[in-house]
Short mmCIF file of C-alpha atoms and ligand atoms in Angstrom, two decimals:
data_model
loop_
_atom_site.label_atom_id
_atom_site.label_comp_id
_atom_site.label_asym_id
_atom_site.label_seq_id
_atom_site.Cartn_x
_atom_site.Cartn_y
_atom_site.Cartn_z
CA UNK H 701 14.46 0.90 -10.60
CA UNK H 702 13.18 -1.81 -13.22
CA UNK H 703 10.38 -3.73 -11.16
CA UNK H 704 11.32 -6.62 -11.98
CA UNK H 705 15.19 -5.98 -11.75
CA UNK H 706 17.32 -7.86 -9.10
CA UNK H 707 17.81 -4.98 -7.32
CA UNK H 708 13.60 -4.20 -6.91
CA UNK H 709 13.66 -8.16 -5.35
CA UNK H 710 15.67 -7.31 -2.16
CA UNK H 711 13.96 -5.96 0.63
CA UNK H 712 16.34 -5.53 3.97
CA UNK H 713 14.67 -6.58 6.86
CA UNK H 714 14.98 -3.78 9.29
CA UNK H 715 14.54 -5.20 12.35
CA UNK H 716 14.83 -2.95 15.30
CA UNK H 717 13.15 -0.85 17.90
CA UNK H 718 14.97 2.29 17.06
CA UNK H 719 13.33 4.71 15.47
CA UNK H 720 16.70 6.64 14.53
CA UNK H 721 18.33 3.65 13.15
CA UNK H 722 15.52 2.64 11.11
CA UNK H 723 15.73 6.13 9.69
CA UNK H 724 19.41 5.93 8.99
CA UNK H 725 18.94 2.32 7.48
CA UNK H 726 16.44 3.30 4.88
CA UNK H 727 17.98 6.64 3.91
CA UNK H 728 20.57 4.52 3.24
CA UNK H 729 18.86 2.16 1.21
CA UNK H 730 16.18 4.32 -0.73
CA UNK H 731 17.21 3.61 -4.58
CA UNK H 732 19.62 0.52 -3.79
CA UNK H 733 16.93 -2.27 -3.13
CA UNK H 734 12.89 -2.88 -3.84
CA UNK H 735 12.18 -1.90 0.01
CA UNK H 736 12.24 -2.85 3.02
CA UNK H 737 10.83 -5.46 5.68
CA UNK H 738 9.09 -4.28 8.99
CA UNK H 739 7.93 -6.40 11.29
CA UNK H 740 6.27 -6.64 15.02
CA UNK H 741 9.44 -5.33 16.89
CA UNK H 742 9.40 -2.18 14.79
CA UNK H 743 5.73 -2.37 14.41
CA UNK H 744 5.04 -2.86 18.07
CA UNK H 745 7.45 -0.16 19.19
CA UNK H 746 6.40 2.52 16.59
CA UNK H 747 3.33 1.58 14.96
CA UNK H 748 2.09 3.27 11.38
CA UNK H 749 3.23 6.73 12.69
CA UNK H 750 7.05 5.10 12.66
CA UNK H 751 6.71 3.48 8.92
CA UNK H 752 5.15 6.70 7.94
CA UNK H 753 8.61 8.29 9.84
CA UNK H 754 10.62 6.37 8.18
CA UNK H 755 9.36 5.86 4.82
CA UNK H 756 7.45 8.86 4.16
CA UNK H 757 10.15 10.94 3.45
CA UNK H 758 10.94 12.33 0.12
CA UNK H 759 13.97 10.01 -0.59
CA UNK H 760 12.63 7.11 0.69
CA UNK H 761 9.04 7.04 -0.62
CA UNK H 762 10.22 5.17 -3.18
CA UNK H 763 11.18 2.12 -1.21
CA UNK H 764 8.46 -0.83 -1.01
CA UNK H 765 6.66 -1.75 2.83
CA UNK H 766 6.78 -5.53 3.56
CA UNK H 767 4.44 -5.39 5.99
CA UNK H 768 5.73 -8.75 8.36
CA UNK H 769 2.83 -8.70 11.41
CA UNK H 770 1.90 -12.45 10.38
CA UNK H 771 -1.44 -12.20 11.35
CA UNK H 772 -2.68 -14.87 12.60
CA UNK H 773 -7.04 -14.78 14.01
CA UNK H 774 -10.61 -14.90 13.14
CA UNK H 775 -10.86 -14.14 9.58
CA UNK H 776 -13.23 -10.63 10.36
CA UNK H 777 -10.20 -9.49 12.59
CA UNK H 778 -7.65 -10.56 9.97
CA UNK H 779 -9.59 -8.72 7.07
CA UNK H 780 -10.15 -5.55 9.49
CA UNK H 781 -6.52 -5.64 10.36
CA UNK H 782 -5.57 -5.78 6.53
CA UNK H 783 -7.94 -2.76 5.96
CA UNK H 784 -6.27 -1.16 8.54
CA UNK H 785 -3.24 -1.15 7.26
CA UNK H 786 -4.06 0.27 3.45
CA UNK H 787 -3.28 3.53 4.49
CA UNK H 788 0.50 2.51 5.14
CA UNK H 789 0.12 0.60 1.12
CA UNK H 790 2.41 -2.00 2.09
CA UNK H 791 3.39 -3.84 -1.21
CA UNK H 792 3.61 -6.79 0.49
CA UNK H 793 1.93 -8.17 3.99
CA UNK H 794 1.68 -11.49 5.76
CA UNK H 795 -0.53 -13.82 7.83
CA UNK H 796 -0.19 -17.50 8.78
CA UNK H 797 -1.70 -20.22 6.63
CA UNK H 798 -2.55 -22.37 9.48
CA UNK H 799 -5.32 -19.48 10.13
CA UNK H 800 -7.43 -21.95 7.54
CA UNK H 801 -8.85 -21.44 4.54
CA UNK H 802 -11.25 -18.58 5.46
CA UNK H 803 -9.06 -17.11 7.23
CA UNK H 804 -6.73 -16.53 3.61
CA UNK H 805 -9.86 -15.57 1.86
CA UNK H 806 -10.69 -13.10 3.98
CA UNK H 807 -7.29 -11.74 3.76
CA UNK H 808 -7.05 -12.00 -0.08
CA UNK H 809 -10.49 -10.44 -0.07
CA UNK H 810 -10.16 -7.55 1.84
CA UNK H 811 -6.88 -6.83 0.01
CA UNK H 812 -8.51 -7.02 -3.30
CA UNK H 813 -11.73 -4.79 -2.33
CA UNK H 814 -9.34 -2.16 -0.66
CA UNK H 815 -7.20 -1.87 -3.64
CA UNK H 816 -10.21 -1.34 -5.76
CA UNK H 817 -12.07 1.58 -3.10
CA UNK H 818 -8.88 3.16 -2.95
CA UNK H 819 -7.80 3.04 -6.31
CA UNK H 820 -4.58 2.05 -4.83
CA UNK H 821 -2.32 -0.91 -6.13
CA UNK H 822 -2.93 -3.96 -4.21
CA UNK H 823 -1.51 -5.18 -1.30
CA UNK H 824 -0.20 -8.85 -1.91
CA UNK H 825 -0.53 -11.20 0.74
CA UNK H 826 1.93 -13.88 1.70
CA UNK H 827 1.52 -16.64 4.06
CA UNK H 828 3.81 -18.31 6.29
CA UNK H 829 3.52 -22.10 6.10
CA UNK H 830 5.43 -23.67 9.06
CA UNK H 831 7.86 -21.48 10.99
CA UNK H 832 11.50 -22.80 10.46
CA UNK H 833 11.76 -22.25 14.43
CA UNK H 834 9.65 -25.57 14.44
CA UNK H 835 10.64 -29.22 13.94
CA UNK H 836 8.68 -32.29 13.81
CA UNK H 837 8.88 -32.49 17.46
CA UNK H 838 7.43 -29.01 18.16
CA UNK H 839 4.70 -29.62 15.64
CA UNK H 840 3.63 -33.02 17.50
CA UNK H 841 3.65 -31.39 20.94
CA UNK H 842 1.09 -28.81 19.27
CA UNK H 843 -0.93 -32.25 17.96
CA UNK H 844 0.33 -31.75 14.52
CA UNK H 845 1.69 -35.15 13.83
CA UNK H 846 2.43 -34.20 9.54
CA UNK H 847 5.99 -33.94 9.12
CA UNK H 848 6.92 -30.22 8.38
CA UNK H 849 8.11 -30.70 4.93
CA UNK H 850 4.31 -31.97 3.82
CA UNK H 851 2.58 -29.42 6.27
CA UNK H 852 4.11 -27.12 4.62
CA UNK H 853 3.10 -28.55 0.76
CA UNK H 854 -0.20 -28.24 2.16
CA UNK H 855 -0.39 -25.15 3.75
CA UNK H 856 0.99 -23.58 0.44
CA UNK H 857 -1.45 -25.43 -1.73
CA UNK H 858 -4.20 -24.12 0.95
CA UNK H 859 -2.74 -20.44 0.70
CA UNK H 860 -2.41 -20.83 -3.20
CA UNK H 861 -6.74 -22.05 -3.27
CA UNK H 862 -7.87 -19.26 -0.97
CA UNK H 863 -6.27 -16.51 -2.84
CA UNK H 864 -3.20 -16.11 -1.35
CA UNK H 865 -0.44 -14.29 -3.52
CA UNK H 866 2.30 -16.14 -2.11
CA UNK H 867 4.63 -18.03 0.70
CA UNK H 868 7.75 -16.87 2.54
CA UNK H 869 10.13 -19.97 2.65
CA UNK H 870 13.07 -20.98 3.22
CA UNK H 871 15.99 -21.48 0.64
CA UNK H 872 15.56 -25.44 1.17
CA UNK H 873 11.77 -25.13 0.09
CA UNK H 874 11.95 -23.37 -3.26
CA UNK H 875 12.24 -26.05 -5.53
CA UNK H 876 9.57 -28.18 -3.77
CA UNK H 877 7.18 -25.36 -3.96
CA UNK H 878 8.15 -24.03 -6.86
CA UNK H 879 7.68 -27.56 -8.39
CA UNK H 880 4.41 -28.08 -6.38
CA UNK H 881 2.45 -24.94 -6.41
CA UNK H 882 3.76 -23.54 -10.54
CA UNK H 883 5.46 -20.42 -11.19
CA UNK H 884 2.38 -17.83 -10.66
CA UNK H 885 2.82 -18.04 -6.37
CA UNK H 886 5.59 -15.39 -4.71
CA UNK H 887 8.01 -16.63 -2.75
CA UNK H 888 9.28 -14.84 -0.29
CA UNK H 889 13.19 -16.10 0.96
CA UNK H 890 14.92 -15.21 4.40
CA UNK H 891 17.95 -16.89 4.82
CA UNK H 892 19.89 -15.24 2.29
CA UNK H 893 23.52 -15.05 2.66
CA UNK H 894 26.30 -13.86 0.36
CA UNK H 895 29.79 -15.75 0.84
CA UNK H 896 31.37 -12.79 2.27
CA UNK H 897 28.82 -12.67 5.17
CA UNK H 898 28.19 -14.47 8.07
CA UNK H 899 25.35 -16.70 9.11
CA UNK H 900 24.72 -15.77 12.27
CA UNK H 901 21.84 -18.14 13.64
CA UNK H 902 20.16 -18.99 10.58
CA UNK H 903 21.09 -22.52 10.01
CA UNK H 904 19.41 -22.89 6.18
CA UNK H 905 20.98 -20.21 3.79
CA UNK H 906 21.91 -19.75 0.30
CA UNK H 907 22.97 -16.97 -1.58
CA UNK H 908 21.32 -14.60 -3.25
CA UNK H 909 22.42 -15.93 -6.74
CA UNK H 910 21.03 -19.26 -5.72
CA UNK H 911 17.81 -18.22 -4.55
CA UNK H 912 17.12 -15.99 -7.57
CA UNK H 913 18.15 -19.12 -9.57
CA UNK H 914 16.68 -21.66 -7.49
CA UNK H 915 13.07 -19.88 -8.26
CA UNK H 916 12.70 -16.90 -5.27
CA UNK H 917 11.12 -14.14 -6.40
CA UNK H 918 11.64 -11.77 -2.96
CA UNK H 919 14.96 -11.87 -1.57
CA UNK H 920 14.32 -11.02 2.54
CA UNK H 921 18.02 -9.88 3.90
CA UNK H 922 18.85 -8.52 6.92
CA UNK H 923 22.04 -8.60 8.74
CA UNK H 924 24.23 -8.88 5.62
CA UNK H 925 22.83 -5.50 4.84
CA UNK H 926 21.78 -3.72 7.90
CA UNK H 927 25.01 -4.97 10.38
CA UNK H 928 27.59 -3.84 7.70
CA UNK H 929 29.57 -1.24 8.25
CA UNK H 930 28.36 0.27 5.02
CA UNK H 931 24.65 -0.92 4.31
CA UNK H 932 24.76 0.63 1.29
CA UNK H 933 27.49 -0.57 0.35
CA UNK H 934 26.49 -3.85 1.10
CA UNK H 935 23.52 -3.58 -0.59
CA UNK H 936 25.38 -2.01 -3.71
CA UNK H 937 27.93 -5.54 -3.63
CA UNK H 938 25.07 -8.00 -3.80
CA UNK H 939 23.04 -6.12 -6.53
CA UNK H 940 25.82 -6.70 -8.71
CA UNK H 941 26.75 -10.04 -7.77
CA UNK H 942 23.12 -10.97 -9.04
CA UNK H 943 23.78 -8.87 -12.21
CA UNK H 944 27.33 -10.46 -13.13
O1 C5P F 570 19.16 -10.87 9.47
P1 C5P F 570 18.56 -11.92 8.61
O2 C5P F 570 18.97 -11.83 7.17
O3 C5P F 570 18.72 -13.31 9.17
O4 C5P F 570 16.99 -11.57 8.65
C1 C5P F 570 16.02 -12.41 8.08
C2 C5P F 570 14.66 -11.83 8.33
O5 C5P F 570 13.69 -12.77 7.88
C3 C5P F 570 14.33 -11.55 9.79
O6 C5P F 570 13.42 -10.46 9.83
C4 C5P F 570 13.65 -12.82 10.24
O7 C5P F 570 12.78 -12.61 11.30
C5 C5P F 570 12.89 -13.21 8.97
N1 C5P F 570 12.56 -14.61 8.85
C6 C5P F 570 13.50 -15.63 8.91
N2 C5P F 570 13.13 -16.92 8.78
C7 C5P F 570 11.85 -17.23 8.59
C8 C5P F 570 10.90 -16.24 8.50
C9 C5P F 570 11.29 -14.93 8.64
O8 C5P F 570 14.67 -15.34 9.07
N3 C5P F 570 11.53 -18.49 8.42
#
């Protein structure tokens, strides 16, 4: 697969505590997207002994680790944590920008000097900015009186100066970030929805034509995929919708 191919930008979130289905899903999906997304459900039920289950095998060795544990503490833990996940080489592996500024070094950091010990490519980090579970009112009960949309200008612009490789967003915050932060950050898009799928509870989608187009460079899609009754199949269908 081309890495920079439409196909290598999907990875299916694969979000479940079964071990068996997670098995099933990527075997499924090994050669027909970039990877796949694993996150503390998975994580917390199986730990590195379940990605290495899952994506160790043969066929699916292939597929990319998007690493999705948002870490979130003191930037020593957060840069232990990230060393402590090399071994798994996730491609791709978050934290929260509102962990501050050393926090994101730390985490760029220890990404960057594990890469190099290793000889291993490097893990990029991505940063959540505000979680779309949160609206203004949330964020002001926390004592965050910013409105989301410029908390999360800022918190990208902080994750961008510290080192950070790039944001997960949603579809409605491409273009500003894209505009804002220049074409060298990642983003990083849930919310992704062909037509033929339903939206289930996310409230902001777009397709996956429109986020490639609107400026995403990671496409994160779940359900569409992974609740089909053919994931592969599914996964085949939007592949070339992006390529017609
Ligand atoms: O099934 P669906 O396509 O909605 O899955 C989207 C994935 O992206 C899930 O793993 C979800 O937790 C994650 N996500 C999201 N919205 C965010 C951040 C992450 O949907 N703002």
């Amino acid at each position: 697969m081309q890495p920079d191919s439409p196909a290598a930008r999907i990875y299916a979130a694969i979000d479940t505590p079964d071990l068996d289905r997670a098995r099933a899903l990527t075997h499924a999906l090994a050669g027909l997207v970039g990877g796949v997304k694993l996150g503390k459900q998975f994580f917390t039920a199986h730990g590195p002994e379940g990605i290495r289950a899952i994506l160790g095998a043969p066929e699916t060795r292939d597929l990319g680790l998007f690493l999705d544990l948002k870490f979130h503490d003191i930037p020593n833990t957060v840069a232990g944590a990230i060393r402590a996940a090399a071994p798994l080489a996730p491609s791709w592996l978050t934290v929260h920008a509102s962990g501050g500024p050393a926090m994101l070094r730390a985490a760029a950091d220890a990404s960057a000097e594990t890469a190099q010990a290793e000889g291993k490519p490097r893990t990029r980090i991505l940063a959540v900015t505000v979680l779309t579970s949160l609206d203004d009112a949330d964020l002001a009960a926390v004592g965050q009186h910013t409105p989301a949309g410029e908390q999360v200008a800022r918190l990208g612009a902080l994750a961008r100066d510290n080192g950070v490789d790039g944001l997960v967003c949603s579809p409605r915050e491409i273009a500003q970030l894209r505009a804002g932060l220049g074409s060298e950050i990642a983003l990083a898009v849930p919310g992704i929805r062909p037509t033929w799928s339903g939206a289930g509870d996310q409230k902001r989608i777009t397709t996956p034509h429109a986020a490639l187009a609107a400026g995403a460079d990671l496409l994160v899609i779940g359900r569409p995929i992974t609740r089909a009754d053919d994931p592969a199949a599914a996964a085949r269908r939007i592949v070339a919708e992006l390529a017609a």
